[in-house]
PDB file of C-alpha atoms in Angstrom:
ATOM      1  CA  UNK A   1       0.000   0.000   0.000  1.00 50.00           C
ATOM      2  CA  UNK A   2       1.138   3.261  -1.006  1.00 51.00           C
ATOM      3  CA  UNK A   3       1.520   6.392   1.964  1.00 56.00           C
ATOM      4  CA  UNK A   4      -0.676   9.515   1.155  1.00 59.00           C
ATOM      5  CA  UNK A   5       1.966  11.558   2.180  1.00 64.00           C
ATOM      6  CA  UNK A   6       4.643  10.015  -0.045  1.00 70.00           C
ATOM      7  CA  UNK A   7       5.122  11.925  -2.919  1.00 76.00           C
ATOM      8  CA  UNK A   8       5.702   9.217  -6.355  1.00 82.00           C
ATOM      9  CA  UNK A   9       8.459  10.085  -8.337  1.00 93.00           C
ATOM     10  CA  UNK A  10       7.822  10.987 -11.911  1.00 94.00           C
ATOM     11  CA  UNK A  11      10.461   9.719 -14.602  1.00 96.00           C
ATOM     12  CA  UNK A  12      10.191  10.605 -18.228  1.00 97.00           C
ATOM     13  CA  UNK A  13       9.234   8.027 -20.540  1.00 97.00           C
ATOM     14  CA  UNK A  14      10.830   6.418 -23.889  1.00 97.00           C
ATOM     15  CA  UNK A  15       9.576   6.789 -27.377  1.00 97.00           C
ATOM     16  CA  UNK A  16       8.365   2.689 -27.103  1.00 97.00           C
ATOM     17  CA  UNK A  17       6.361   3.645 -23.840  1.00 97.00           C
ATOM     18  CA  UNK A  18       5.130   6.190 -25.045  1.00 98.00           C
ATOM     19  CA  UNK A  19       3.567   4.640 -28.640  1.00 98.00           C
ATOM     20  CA  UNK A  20       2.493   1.252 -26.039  1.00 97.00           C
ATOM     21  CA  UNK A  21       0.758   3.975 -23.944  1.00 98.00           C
ATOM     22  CA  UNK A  22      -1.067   6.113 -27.190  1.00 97.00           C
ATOM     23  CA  UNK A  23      -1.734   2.528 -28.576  1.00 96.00           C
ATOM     24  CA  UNK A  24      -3.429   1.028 -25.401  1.00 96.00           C
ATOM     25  CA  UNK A  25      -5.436   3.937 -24.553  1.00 95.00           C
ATOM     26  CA  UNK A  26      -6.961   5.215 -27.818  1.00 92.00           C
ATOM     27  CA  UNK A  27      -8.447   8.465 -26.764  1.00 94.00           C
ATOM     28  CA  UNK A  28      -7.269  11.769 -25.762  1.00 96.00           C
ATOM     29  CA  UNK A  29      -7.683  15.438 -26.398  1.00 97.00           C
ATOM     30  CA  UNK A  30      -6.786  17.230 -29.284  1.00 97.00           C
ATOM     31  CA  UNK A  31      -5.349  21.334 -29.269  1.00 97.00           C
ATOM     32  CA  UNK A  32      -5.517  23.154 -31.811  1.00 95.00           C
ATOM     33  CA  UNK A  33      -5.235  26.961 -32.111  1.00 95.00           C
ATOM     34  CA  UNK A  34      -6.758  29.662 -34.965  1.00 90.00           C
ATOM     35  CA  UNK A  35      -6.028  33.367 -34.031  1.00 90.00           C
ATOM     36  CA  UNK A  36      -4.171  32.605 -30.982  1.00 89.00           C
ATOM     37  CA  UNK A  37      -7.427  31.391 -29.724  1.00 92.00           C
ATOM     38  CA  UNK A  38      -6.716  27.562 -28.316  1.00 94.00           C
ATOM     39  CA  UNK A  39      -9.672  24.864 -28.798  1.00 94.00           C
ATOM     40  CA  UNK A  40      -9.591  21.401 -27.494  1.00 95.00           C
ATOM     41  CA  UNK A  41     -11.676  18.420 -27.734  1.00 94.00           C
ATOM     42  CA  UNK A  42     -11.666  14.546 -26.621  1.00 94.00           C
ATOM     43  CA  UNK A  43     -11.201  12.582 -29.589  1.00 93.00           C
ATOM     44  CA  UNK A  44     -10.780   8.851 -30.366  1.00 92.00           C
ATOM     45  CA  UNK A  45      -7.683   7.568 -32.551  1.00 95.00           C
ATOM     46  CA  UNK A  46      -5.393   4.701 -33.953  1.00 96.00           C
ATOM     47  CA  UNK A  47      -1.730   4.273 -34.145  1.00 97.00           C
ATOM     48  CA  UNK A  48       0.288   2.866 -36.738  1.00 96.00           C
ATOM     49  CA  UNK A  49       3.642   4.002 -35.777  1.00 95.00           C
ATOM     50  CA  UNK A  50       4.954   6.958 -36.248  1.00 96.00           C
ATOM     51  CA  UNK A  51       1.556   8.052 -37.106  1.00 98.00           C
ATOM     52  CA  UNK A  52      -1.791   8.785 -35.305  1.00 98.00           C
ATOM     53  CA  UNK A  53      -5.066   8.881 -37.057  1.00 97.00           C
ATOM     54  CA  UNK A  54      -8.673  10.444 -36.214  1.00 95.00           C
ATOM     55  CA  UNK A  55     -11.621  11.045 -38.025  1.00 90.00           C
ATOM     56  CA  UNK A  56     -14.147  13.929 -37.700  1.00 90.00           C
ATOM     57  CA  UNK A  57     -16.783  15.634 -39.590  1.00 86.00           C
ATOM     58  CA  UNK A  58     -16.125  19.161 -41.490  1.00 87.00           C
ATOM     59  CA  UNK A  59     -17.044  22.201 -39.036  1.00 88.00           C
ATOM     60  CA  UNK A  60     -15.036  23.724 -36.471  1.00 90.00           C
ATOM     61  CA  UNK A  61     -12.132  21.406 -36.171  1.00 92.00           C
ATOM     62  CA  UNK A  62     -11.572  21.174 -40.080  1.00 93.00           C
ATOM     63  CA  UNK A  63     -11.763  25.055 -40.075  1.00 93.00           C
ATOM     64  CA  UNK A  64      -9.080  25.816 -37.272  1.00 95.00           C
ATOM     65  CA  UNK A  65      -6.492  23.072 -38.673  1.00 96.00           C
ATOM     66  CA  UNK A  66      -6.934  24.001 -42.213  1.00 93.00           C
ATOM     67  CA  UNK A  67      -5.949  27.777 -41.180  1.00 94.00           C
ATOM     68  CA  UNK A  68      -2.878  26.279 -38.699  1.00 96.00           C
ATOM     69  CA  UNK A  69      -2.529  22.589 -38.908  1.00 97.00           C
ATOM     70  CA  UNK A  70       0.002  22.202 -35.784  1.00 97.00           C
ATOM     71  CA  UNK A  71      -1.870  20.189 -33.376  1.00 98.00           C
ATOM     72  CA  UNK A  72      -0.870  18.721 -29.912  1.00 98.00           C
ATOM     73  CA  UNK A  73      -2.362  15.195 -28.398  1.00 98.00           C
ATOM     74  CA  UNK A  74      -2.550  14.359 -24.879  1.00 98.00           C
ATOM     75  CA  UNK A  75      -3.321  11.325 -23.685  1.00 98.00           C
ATOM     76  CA  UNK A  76      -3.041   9.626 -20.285  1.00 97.00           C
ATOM     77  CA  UNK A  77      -3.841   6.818 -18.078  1.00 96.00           C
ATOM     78  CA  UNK A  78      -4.989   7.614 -14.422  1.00 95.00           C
ATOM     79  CA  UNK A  79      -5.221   5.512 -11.962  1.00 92.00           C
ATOM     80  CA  UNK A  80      -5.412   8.099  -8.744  1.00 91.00           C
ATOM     81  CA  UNK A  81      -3.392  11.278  -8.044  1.00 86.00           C
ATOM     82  CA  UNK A  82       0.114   8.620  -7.231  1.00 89.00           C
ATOM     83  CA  UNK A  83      -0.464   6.553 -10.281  1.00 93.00           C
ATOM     84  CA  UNK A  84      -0.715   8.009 -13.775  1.00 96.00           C
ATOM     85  CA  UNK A  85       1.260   8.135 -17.212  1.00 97.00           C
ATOM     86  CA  UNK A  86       0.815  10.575 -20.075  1.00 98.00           C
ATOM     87  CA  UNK A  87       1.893  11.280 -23.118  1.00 98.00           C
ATOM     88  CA  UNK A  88       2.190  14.432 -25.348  1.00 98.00           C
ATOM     89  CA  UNK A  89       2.370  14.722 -29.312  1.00 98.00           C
ATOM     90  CA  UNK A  90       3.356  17.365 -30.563  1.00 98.00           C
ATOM     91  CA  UNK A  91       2.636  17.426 -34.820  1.00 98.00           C
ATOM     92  CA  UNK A  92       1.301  18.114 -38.313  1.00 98.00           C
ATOM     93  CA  UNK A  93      -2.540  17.463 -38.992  1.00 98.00           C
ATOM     94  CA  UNK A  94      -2.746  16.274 -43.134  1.00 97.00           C
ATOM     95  CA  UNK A  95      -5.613  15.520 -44.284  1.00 96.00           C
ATOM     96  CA  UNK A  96      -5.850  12.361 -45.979  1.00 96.00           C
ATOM     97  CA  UNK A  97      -7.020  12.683 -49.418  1.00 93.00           C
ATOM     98  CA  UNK A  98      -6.614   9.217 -51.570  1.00 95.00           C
ATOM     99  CA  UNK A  99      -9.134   7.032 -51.248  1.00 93.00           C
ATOM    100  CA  UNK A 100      -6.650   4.175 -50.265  1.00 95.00           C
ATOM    101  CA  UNK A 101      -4.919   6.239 -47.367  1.00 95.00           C
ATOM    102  CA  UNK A 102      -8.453   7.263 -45.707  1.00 93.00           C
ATOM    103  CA  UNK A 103      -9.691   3.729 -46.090  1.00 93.00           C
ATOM    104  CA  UNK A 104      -5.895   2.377 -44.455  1.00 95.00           C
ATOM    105  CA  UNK A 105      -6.842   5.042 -41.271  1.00 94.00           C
ATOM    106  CA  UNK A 106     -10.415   4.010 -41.315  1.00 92.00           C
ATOM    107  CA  UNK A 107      -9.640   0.379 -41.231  1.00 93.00           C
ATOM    108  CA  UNK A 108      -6.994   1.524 -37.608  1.00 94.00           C
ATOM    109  CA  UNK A 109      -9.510   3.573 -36.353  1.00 92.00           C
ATOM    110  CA  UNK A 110     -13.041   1.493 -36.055  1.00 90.00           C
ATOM    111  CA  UNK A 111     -10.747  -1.358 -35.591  1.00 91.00           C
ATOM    112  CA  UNK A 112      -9.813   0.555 -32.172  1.00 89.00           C
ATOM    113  CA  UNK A 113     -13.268   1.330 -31.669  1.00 84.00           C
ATOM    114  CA  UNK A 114     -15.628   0.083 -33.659  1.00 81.00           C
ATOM    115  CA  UNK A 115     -18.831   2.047 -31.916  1.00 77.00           C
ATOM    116  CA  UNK A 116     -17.816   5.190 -34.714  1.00 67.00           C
ATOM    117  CA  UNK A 117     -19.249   2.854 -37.625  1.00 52.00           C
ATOM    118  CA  UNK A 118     -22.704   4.108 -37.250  1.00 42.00           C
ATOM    119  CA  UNK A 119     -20.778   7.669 -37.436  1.00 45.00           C
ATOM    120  CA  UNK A 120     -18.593   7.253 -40.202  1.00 45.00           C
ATOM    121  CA  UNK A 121     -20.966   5.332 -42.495  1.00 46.00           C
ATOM    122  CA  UNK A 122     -24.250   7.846 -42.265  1.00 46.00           C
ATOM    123  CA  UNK A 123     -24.308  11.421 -43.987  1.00 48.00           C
ATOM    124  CA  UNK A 124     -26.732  13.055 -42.613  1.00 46.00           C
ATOM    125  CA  UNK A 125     -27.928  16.434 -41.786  1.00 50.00           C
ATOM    126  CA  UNK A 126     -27.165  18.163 -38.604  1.00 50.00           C
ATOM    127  CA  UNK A 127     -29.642  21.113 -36.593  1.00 53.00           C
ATOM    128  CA  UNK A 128     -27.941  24.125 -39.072  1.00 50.00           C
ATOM    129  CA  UNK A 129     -28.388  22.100 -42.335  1.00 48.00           C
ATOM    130  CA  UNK A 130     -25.518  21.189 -43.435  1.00 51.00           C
ATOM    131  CA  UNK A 131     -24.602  17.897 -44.508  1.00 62.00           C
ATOM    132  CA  UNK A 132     -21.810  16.034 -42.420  1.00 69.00           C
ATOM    133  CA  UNK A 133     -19.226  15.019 -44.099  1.00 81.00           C
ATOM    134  CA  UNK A 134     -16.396  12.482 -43.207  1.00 83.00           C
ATOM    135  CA  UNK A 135     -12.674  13.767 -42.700  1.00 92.00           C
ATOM    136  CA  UNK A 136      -9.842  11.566 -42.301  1.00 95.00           C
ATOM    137  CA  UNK A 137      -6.719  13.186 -40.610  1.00 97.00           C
ATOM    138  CA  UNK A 138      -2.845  11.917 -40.084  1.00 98.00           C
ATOM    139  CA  UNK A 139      -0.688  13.085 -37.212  1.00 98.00           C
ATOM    140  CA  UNK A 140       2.848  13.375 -38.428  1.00 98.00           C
ATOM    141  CA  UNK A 141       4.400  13.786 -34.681  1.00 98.00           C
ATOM    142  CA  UNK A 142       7.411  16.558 -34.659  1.00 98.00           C
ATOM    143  CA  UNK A 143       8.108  15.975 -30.637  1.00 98.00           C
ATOM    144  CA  UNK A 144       7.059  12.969 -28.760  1.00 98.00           C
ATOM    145  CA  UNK A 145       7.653  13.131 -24.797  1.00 98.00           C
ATOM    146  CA  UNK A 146       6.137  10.932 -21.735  1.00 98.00           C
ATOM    147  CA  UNK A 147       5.657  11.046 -18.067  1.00 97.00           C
ATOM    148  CA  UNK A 148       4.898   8.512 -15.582  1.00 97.00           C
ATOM    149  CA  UNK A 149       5.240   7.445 -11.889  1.00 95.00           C
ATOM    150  CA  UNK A 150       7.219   5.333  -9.912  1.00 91.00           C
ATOM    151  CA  UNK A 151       7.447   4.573  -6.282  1.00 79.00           C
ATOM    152  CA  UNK A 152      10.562   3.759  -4.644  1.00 66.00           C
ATOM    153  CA  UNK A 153      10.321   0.233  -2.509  1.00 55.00           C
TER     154      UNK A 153
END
């Protein structure tokens, strides 16, 4: 058991632990920034290494990374304040534009979590009339860095 009062140590951790911890967990947040205004939002994604994958619809998100397509995901795992890891990825949004590329991602992504089917495979119309329409995106990380903790025995 684990003292309240002992503070864990936090070590830094390696490019493999940090892909098995991106892989594993499969959701995160997303920041992206237009006009030095930041927006965030959960998403779900695959991995194929180096890459990261997520799909969306056109609207906000498609707007802000077409003007600046730097993005940053963070992901973690948490099991209580003494026991966490997360990750940071630090990248290039592209959006995926041949047919066998968005179908690749697609494949990695409702493999990961198939409940986005239903999602992915309806157009329809949303409350402001305008038609949803599927985008495919491909992190291409620039900085990859990791954090976890430890306790000492």
């Amino acid at each position: 058991m684990i003292e309240k009062n002992v503070m864990p140590q936090i070590v830094d951790l390696g490019r493999e632990a940090c892909y098995e911890l991106l892989t594993a967990v499969g959701f995160g947040h997303l920041g992206f920034s237009a006009d030095d205004r930041p927006y965030v939002v959960p998403i779900h994604f695959a991995v194929e290494e180096p890459f990261i994958y997520f799909f969306t619809t056109e609207g906000k998100k498609t707007e802000i990374i077409d003007q600046n397509p730097n993005v940053c995901l963070q992901v973690e795992r948490v099991a209580d304040s003494h026991n966490w890891e997360s990750v940071i990825v630090e990248g290039t949004a592209v959006m995926l534009s041949e047919e066998a590329d968005t179908e690749k991602a697609m494949a990695l992504i409702l493999a990961k979590n198939p409940t986005l089917t239903p999602a992915f495979s309806i157009r329809w119309m949303d409350s402001w009339v305008r038609e949803n329409i599927s985008v495919v995106y491909q992190i291409v990380p620039n900085m990859i860095s990791g954090r976890k903790t430890i306790h000492r025995q």
